[in-house]
mmCIF file with all atom_site columns, C-alpha atoms and ligand atoms in Angstrom:
data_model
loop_
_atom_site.group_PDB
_atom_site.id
_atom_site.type_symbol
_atom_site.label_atom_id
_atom_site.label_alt_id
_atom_site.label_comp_id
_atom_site.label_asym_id
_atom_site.label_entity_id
_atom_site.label_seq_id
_atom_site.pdbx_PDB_ins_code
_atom_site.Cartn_x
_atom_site.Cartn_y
_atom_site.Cartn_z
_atom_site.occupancy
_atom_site.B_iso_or_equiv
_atom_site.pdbx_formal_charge
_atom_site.auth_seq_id
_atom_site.auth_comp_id
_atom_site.auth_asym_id
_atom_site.auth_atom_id
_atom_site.pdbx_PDB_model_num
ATOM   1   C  CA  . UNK A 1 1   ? -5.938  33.561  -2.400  1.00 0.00 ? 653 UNK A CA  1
ATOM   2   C  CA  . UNK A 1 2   ? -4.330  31.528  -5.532  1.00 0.00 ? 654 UNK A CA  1
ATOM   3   C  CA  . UNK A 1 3   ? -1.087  30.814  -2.920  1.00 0.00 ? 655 UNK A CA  1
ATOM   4   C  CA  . UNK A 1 4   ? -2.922  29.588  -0.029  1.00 0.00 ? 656 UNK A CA  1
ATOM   5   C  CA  . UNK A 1 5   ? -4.909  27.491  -3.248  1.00 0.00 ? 657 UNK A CA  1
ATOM   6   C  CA  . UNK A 1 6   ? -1.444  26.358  -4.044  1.00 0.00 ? 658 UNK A CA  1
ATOM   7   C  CA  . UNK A 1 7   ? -0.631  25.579  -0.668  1.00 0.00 ? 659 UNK A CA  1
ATOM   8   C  CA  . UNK A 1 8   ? -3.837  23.762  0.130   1.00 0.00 ? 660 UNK A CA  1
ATOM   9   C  CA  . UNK A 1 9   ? -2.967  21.592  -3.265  1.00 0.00 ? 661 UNK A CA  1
ATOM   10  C  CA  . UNK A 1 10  ? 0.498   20.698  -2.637  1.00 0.00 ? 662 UNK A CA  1
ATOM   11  C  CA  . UNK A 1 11  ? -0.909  19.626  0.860   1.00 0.00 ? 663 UNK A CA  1
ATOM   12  C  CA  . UNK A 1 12  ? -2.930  17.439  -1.098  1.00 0.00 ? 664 UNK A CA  1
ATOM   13  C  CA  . UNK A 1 13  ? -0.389  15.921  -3.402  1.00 0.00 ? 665 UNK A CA  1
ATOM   14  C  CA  . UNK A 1 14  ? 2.321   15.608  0.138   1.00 0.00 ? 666 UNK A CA  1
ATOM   15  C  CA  . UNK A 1 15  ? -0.192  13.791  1.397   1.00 0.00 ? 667 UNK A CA  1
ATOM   16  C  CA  . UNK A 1 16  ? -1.588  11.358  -1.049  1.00 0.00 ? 668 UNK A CA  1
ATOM   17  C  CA  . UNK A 1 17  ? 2.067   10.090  -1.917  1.00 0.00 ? 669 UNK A CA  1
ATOM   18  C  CA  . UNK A 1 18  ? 4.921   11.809  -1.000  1.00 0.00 ? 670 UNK A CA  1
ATOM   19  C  CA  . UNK A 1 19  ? 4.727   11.159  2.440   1.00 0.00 ? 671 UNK A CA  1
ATOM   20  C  CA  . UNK A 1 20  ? 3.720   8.736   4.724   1.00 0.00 ? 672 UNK A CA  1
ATOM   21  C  CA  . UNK A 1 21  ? 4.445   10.354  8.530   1.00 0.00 ? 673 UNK A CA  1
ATOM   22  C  CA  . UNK A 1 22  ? 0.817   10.912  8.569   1.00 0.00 ? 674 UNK A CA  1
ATOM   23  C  CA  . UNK A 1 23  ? 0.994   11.547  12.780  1.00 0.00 ? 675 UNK A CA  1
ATOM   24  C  CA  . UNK A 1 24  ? 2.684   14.753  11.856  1.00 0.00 ? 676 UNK A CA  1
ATOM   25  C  CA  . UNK A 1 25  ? 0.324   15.634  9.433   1.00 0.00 ? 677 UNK A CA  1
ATOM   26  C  CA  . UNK A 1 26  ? -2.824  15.284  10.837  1.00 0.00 ? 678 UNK A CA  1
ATOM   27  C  CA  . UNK A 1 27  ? -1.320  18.357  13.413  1.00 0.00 ? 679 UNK A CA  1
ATOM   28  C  CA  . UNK A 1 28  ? -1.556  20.573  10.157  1.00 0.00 ? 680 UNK A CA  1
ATOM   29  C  CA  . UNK A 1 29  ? -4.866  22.769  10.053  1.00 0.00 ? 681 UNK A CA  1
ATOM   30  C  CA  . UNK A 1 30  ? -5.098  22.577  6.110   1.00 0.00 ? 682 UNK A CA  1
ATOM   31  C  CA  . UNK A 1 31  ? -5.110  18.874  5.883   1.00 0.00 ? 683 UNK A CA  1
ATOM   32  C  CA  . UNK A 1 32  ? -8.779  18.754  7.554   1.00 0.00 ? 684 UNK A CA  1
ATOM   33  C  CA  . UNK A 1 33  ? -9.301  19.031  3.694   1.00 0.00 ? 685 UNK A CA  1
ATOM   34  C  CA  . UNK A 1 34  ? -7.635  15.970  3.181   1.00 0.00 ? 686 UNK A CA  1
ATOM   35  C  CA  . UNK A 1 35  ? -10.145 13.244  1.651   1.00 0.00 ? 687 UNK A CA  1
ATOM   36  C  CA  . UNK A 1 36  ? -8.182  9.598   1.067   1.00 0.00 ? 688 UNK A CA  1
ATOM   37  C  CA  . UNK A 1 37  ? -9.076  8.240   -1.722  1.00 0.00 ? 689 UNK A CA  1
ATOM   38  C  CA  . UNK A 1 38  ? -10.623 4.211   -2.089  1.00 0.00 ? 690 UNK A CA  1
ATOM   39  C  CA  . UNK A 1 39  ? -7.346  3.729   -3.295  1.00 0.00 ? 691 UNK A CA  1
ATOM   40  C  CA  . UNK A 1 40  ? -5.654  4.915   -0.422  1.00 0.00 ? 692 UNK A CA  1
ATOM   41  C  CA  . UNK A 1 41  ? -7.390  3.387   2.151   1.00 0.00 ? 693 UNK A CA  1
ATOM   42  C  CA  . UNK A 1 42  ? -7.593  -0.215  0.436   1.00 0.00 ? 694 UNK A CA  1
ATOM   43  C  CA  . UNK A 1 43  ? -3.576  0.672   0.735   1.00 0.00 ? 695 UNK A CA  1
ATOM   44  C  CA  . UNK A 1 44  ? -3.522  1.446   4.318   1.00 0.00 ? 696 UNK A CA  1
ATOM   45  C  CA  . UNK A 1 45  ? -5.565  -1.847  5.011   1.00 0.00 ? 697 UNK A CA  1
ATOM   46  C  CA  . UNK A 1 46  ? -2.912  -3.458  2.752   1.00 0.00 ? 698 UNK A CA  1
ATOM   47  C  CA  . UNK A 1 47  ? 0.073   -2.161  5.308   1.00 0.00 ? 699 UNK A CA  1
ATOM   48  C  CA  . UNK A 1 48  ? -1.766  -3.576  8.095   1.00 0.00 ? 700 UNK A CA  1
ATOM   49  C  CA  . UNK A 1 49  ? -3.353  -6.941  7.291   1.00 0.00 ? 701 UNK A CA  1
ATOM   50  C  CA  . UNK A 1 50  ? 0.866   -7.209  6.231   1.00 0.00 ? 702 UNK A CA  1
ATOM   51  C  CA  . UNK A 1 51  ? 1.787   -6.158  9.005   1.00 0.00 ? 703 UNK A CA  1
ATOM   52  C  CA  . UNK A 1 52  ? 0.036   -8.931  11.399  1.00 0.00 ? 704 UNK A CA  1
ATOM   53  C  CA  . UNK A 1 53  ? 0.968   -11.392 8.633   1.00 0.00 ? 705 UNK A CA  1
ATOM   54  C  CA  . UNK A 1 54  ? 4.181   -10.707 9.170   1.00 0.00 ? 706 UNK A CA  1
ATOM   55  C  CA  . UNK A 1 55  ? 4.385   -11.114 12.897  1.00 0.00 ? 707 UNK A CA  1
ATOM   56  C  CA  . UNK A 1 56  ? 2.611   -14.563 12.641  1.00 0.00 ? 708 UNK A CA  1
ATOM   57  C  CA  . UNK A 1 57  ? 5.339   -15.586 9.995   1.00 0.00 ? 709 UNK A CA  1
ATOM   58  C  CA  . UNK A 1 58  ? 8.227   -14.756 12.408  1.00 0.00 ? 710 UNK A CA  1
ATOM   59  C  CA  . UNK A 1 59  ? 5.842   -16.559 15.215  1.00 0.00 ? 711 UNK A CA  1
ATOM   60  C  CA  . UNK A 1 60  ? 5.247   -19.456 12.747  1.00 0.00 ? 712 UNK A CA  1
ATOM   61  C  CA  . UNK A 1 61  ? 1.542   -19.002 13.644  1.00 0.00 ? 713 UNK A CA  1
ATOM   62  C  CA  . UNK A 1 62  ? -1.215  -19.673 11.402  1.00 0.00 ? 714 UNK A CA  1
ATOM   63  C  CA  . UNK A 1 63  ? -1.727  -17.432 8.616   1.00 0.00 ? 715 UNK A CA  1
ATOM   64  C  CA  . UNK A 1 64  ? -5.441  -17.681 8.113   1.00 0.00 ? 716 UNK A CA  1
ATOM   65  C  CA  . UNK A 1 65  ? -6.756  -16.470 4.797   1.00 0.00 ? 717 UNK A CA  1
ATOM   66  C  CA  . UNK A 1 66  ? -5.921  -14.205 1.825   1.00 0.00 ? 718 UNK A CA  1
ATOM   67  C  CA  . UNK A 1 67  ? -8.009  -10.768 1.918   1.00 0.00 ? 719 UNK A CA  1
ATOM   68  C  CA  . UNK A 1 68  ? -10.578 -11.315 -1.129  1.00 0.00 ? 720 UNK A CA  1
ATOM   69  C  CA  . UNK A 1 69  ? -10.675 -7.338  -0.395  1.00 0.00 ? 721 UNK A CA  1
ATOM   70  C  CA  . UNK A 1 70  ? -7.855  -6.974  -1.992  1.00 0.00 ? 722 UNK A CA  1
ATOM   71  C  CA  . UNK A 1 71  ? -9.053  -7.447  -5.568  1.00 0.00 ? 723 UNK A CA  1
ATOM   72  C  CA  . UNK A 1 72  ? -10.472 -3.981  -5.271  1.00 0.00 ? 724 UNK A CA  1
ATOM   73  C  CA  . UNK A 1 73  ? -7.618  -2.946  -6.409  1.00 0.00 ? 725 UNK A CA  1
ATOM   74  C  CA  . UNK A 1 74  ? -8.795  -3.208  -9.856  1.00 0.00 ? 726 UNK A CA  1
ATOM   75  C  CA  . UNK A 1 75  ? -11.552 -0.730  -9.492  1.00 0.00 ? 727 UNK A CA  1
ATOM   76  C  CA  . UNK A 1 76  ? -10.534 1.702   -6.323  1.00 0.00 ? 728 UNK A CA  1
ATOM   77  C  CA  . UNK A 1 77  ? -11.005 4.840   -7.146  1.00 0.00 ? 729 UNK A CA  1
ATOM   78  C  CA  . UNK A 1 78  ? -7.630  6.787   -7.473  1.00 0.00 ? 730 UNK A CA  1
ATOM   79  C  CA  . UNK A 1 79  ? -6.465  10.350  -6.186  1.00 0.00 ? 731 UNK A CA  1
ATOM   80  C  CA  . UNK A 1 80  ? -4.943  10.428  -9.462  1.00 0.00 ? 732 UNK A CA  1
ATOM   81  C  CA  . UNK A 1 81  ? -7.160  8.529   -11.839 1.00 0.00 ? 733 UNK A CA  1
ATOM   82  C  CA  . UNK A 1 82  ? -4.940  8.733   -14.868 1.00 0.00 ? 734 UNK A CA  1
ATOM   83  C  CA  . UNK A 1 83  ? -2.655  6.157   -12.878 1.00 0.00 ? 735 UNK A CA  1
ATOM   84  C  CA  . UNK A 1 84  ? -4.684  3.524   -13.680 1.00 0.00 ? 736 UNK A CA  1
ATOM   85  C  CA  . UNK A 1 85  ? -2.934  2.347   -17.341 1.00 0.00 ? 737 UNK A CA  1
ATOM   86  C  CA  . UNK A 1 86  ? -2.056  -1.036  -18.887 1.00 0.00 ? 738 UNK A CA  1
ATOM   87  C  CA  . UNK A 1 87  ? 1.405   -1.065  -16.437 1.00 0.00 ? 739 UNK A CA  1
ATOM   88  C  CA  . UNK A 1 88  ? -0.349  -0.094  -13.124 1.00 0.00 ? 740 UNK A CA  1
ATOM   89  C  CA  . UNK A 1 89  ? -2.721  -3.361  -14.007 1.00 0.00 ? 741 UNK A CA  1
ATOM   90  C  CA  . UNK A 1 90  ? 0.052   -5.236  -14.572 1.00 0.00 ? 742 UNK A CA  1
ATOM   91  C  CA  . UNK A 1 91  ? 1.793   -4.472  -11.778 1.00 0.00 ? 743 UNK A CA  1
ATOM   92  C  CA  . UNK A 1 92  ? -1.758  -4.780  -9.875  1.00 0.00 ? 744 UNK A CA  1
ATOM   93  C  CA  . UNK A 1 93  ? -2.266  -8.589  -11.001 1.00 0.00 ? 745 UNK A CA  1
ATOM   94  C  CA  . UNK A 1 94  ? 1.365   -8.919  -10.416 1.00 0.00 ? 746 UNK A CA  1
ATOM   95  C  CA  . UNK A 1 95  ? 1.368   -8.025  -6.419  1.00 0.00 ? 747 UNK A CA  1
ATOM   96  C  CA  . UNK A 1 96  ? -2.303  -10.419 -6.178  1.00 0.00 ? 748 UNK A CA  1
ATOM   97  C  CA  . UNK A 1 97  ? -0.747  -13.282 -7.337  1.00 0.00 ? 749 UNK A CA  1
ATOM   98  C  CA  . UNK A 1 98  ? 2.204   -12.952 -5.045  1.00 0.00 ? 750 UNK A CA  1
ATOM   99  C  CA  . UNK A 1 99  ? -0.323  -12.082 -2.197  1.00 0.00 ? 751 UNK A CA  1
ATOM   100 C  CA  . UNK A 1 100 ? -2.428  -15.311 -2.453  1.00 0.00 ? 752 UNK A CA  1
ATOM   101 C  CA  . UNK A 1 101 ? 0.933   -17.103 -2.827  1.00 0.00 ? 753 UNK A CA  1
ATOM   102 C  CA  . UNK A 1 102 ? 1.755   -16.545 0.272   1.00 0.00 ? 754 UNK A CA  1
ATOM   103 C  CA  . UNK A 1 103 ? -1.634  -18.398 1.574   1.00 0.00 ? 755 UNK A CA  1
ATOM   104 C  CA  . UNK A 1 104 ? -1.177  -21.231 -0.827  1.00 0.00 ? 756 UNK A CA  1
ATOM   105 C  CA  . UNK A 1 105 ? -0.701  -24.561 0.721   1.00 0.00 ? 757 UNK A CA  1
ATOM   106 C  CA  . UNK A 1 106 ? 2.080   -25.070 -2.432  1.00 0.00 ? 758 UNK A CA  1
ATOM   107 C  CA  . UNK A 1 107 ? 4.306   -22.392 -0.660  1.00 0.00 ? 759 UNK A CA  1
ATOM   108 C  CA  . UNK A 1 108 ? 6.223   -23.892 1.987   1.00 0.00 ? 760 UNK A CA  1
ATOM   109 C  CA  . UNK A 1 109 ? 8.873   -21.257 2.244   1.00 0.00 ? 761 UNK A CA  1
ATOM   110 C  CA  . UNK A 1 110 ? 6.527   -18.529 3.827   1.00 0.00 ? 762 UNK A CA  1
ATOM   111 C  CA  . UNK A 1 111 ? 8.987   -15.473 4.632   1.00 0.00 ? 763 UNK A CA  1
ATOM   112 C  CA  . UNK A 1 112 ? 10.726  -16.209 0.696   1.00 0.00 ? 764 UNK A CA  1
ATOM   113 C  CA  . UNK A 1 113 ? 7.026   -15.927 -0.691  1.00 0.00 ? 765 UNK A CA  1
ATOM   114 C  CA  . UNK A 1 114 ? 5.922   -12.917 1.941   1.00 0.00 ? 766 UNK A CA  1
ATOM   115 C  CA  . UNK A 1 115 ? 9.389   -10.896 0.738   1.00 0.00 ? 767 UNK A CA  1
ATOM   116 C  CA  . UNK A 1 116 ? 8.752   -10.938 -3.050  1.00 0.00 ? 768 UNK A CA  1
ATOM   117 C  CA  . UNK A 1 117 ? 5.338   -10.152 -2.062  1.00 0.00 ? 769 UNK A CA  1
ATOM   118 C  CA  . UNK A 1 118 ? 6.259   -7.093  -0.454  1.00 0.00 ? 770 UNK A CA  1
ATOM   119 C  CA  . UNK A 1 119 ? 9.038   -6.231  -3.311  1.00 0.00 ? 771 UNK A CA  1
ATOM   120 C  CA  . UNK A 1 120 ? 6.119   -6.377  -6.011  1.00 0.00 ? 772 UNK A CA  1
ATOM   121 C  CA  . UNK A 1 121 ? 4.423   -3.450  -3.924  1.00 0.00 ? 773 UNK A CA  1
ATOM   122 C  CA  . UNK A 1 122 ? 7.458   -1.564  -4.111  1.00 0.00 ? 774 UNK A CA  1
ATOM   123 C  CA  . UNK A 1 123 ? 7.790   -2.257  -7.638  1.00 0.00 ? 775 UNK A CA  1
ATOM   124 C  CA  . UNK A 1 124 ? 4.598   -0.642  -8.376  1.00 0.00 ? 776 UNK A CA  1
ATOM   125 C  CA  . UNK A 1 125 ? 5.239   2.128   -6.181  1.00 0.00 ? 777 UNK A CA  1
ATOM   126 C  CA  . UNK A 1 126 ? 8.833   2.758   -7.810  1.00 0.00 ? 778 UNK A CA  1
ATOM   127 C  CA  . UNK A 1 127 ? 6.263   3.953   -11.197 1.00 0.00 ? 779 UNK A CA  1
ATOM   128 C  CA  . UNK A 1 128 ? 3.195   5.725   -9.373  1.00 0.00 ? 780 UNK A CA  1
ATOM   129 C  CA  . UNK A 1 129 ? 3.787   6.710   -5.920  1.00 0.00 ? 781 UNK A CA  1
ATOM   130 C  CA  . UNK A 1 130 ? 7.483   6.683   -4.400  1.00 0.00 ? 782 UNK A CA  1
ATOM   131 C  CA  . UNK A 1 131 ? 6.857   8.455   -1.182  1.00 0.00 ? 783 UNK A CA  1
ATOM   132 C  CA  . UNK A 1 132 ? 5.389   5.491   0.876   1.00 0.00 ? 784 UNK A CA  1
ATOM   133 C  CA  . UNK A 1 133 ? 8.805   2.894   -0.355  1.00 0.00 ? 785 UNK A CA  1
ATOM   134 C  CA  . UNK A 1 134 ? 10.634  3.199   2.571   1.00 0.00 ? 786 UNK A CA  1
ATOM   135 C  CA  . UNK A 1 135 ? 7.781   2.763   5.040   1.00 0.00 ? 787 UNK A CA  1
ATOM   136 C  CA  . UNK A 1 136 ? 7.121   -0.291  2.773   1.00 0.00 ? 788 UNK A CA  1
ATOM   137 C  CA  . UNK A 1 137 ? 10.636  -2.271  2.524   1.00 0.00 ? 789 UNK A CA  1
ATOM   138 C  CA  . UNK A 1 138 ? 10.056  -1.966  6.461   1.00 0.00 ? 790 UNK A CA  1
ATOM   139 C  CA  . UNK A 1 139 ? 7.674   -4.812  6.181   1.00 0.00 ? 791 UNK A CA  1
ATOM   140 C  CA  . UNK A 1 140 ? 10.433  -6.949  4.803   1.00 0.00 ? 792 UNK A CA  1
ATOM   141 C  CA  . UNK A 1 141 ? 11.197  -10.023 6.686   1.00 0.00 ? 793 UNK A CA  1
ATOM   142 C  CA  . UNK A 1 142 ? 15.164  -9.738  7.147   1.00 0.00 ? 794 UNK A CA  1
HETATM 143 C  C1  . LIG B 2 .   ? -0.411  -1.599  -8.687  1.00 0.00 ? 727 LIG B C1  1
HETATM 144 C  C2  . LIG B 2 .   ? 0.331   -0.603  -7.954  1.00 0.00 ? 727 LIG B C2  1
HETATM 145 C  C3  . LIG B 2 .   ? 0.459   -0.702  -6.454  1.00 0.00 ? 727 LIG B C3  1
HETATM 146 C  C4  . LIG B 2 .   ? 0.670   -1.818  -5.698  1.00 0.00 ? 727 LIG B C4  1
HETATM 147 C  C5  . LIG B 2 .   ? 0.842   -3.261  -6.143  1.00 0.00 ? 727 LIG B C5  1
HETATM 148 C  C6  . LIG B 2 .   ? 0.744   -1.372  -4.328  1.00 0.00 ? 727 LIG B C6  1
HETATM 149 N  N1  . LIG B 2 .   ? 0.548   -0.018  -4.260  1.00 0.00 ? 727 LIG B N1  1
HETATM 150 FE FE1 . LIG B 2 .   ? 0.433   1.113   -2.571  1.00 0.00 ? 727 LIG B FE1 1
HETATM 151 N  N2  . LIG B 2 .   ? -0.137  2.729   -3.673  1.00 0.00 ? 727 LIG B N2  1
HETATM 152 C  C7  . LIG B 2 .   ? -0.236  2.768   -5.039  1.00 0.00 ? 727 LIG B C7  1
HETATM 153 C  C8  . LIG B 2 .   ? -0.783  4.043   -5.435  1.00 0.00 ? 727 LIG B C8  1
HETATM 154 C  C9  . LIG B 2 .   ? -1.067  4.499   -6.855  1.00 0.00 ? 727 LIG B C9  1
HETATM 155 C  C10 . LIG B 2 .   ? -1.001  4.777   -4.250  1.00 0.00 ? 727 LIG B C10 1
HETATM 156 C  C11 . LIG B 2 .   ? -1.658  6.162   -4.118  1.00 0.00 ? 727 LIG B C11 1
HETATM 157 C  C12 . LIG B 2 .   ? -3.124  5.896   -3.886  1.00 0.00 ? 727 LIG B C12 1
HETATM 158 C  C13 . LIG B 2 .   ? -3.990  7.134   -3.930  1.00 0.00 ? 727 LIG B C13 1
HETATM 159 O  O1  . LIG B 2 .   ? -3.577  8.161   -3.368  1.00 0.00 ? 727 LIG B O1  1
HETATM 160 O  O2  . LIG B 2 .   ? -5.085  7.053   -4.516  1.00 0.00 ? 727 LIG B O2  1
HETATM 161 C  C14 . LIG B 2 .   ? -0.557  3.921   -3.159  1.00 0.00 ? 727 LIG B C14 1
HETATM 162 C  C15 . LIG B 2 .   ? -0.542  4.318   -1.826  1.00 0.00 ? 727 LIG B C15 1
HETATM 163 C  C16 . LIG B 2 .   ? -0.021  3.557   -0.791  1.00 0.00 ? 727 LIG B C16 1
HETATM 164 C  C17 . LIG B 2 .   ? 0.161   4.008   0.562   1.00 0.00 ? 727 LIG B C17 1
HETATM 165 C  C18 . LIG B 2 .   ? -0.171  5.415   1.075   1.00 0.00 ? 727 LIG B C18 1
HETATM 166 C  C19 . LIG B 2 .   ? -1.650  5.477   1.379   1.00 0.00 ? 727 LIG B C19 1
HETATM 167 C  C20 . LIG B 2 .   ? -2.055  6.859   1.855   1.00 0.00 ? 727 LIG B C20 1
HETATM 168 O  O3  . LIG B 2 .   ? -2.497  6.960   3.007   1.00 0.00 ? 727 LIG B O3  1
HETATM 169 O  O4  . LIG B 2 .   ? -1.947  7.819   1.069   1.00 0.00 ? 727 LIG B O4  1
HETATM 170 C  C21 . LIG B 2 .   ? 0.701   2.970   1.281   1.00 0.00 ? 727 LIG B C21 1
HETATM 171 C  C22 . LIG B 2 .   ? 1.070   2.940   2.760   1.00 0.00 ? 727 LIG B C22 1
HETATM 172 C  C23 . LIG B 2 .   ? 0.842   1.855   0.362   1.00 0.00 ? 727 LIG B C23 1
HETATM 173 N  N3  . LIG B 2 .   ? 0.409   2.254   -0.890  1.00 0.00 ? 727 LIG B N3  1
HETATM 174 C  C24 . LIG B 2 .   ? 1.325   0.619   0.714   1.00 0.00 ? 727 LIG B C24 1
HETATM 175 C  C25 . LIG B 2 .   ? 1.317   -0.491  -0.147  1.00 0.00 ? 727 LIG B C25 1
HETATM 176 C  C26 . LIG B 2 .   ? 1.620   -1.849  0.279   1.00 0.00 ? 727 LIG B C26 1
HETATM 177 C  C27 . LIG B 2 .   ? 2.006   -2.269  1.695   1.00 0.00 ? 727 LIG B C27 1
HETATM 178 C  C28 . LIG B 2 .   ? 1.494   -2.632  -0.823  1.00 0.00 ? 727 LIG B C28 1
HETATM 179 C  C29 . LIG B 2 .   ? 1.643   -4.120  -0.931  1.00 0.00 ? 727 LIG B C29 1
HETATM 180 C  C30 . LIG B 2 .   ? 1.109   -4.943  0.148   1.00 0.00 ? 727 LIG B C30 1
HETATM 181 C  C31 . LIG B 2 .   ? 1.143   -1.768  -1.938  1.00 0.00 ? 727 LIG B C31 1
HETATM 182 N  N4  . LIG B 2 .   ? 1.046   -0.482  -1.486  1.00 0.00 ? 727 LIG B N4  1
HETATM 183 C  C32 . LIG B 2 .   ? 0.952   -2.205  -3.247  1.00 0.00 ? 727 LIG B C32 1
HETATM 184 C  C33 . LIG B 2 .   ? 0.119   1.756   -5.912  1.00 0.00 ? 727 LIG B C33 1
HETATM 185 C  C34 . LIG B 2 .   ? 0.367   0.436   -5.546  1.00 0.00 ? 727 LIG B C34 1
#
């Protein structure tokens, strides 16, 4: 019983931040147990609002607006709550400020603005959650 407890909780850490293949996950029977956190899925809605802002940089389209949902990043509830120090706030105001940047009319140089943007989530992640990095720097705009 305690192993298949151990198992079951390693699951759990693999899959809150050591991984991000979560396709091949979701096959595994003892991640029906998996919960994502606020935190998590603010960070999956993150990736893909990126994503699509991405694309309509390299199409030159119009941006639209910054995600005011975003700012919930200040009070999303962690998987691991004891994250949330002086550093991880830092690094939270940090990645806003570069986020709205990239919808300010000031910022003519959209791709320069939407690549430091992306490096200040990585820079967080390098201190709290490493797994997801390289799915990350993917969003870079080369
Ligand atoms: C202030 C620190 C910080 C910033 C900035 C940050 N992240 Fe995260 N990210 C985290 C933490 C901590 C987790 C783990 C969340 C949890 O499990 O509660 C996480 C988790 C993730 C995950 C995995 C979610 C899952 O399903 O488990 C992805 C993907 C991700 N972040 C992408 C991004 C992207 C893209 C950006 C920038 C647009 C970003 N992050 C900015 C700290 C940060």
């Amino acid at each position: 019983m305690k192993n298949i407890l151990l198992i079951i909780s390693l699951c759990f850490i693999a899959f809150s931040c050591e991984t991000s293949k979560k396709e091949e996950i979701v096959k595994n029977e003892a991640l029906v147990m998996y919960v994502p956190s606020e935190m998590a899925l603010l960070m999956n809605e993150m990736y893909v609002f990126n994503e699509k802002t991405k694309e309509k940089i390299i199409k030159n389209e119009d941006l639209g607006e910054f995600s005011a949902n975003f700012l919930n990043i200040h009070s999303a509830i962690l998987t691991n709550p004891t994250d949330r120090n002086g550093e991880f706030e830092g690094f939270s105001q940090a990645f806003l400020l570069n986020q709205q940047a990239v919808f300010s009319e000031k910022i003519t140089d959209k791709k320069e603005q939407f690549n430091v943007m992306i490096n200040s989530c990585v820079a967080c992640h390098k201190t709290t959650c490493v797994g997801p990095i390289p799915k990350i720097k993917k969003l870079l705009i080369p």
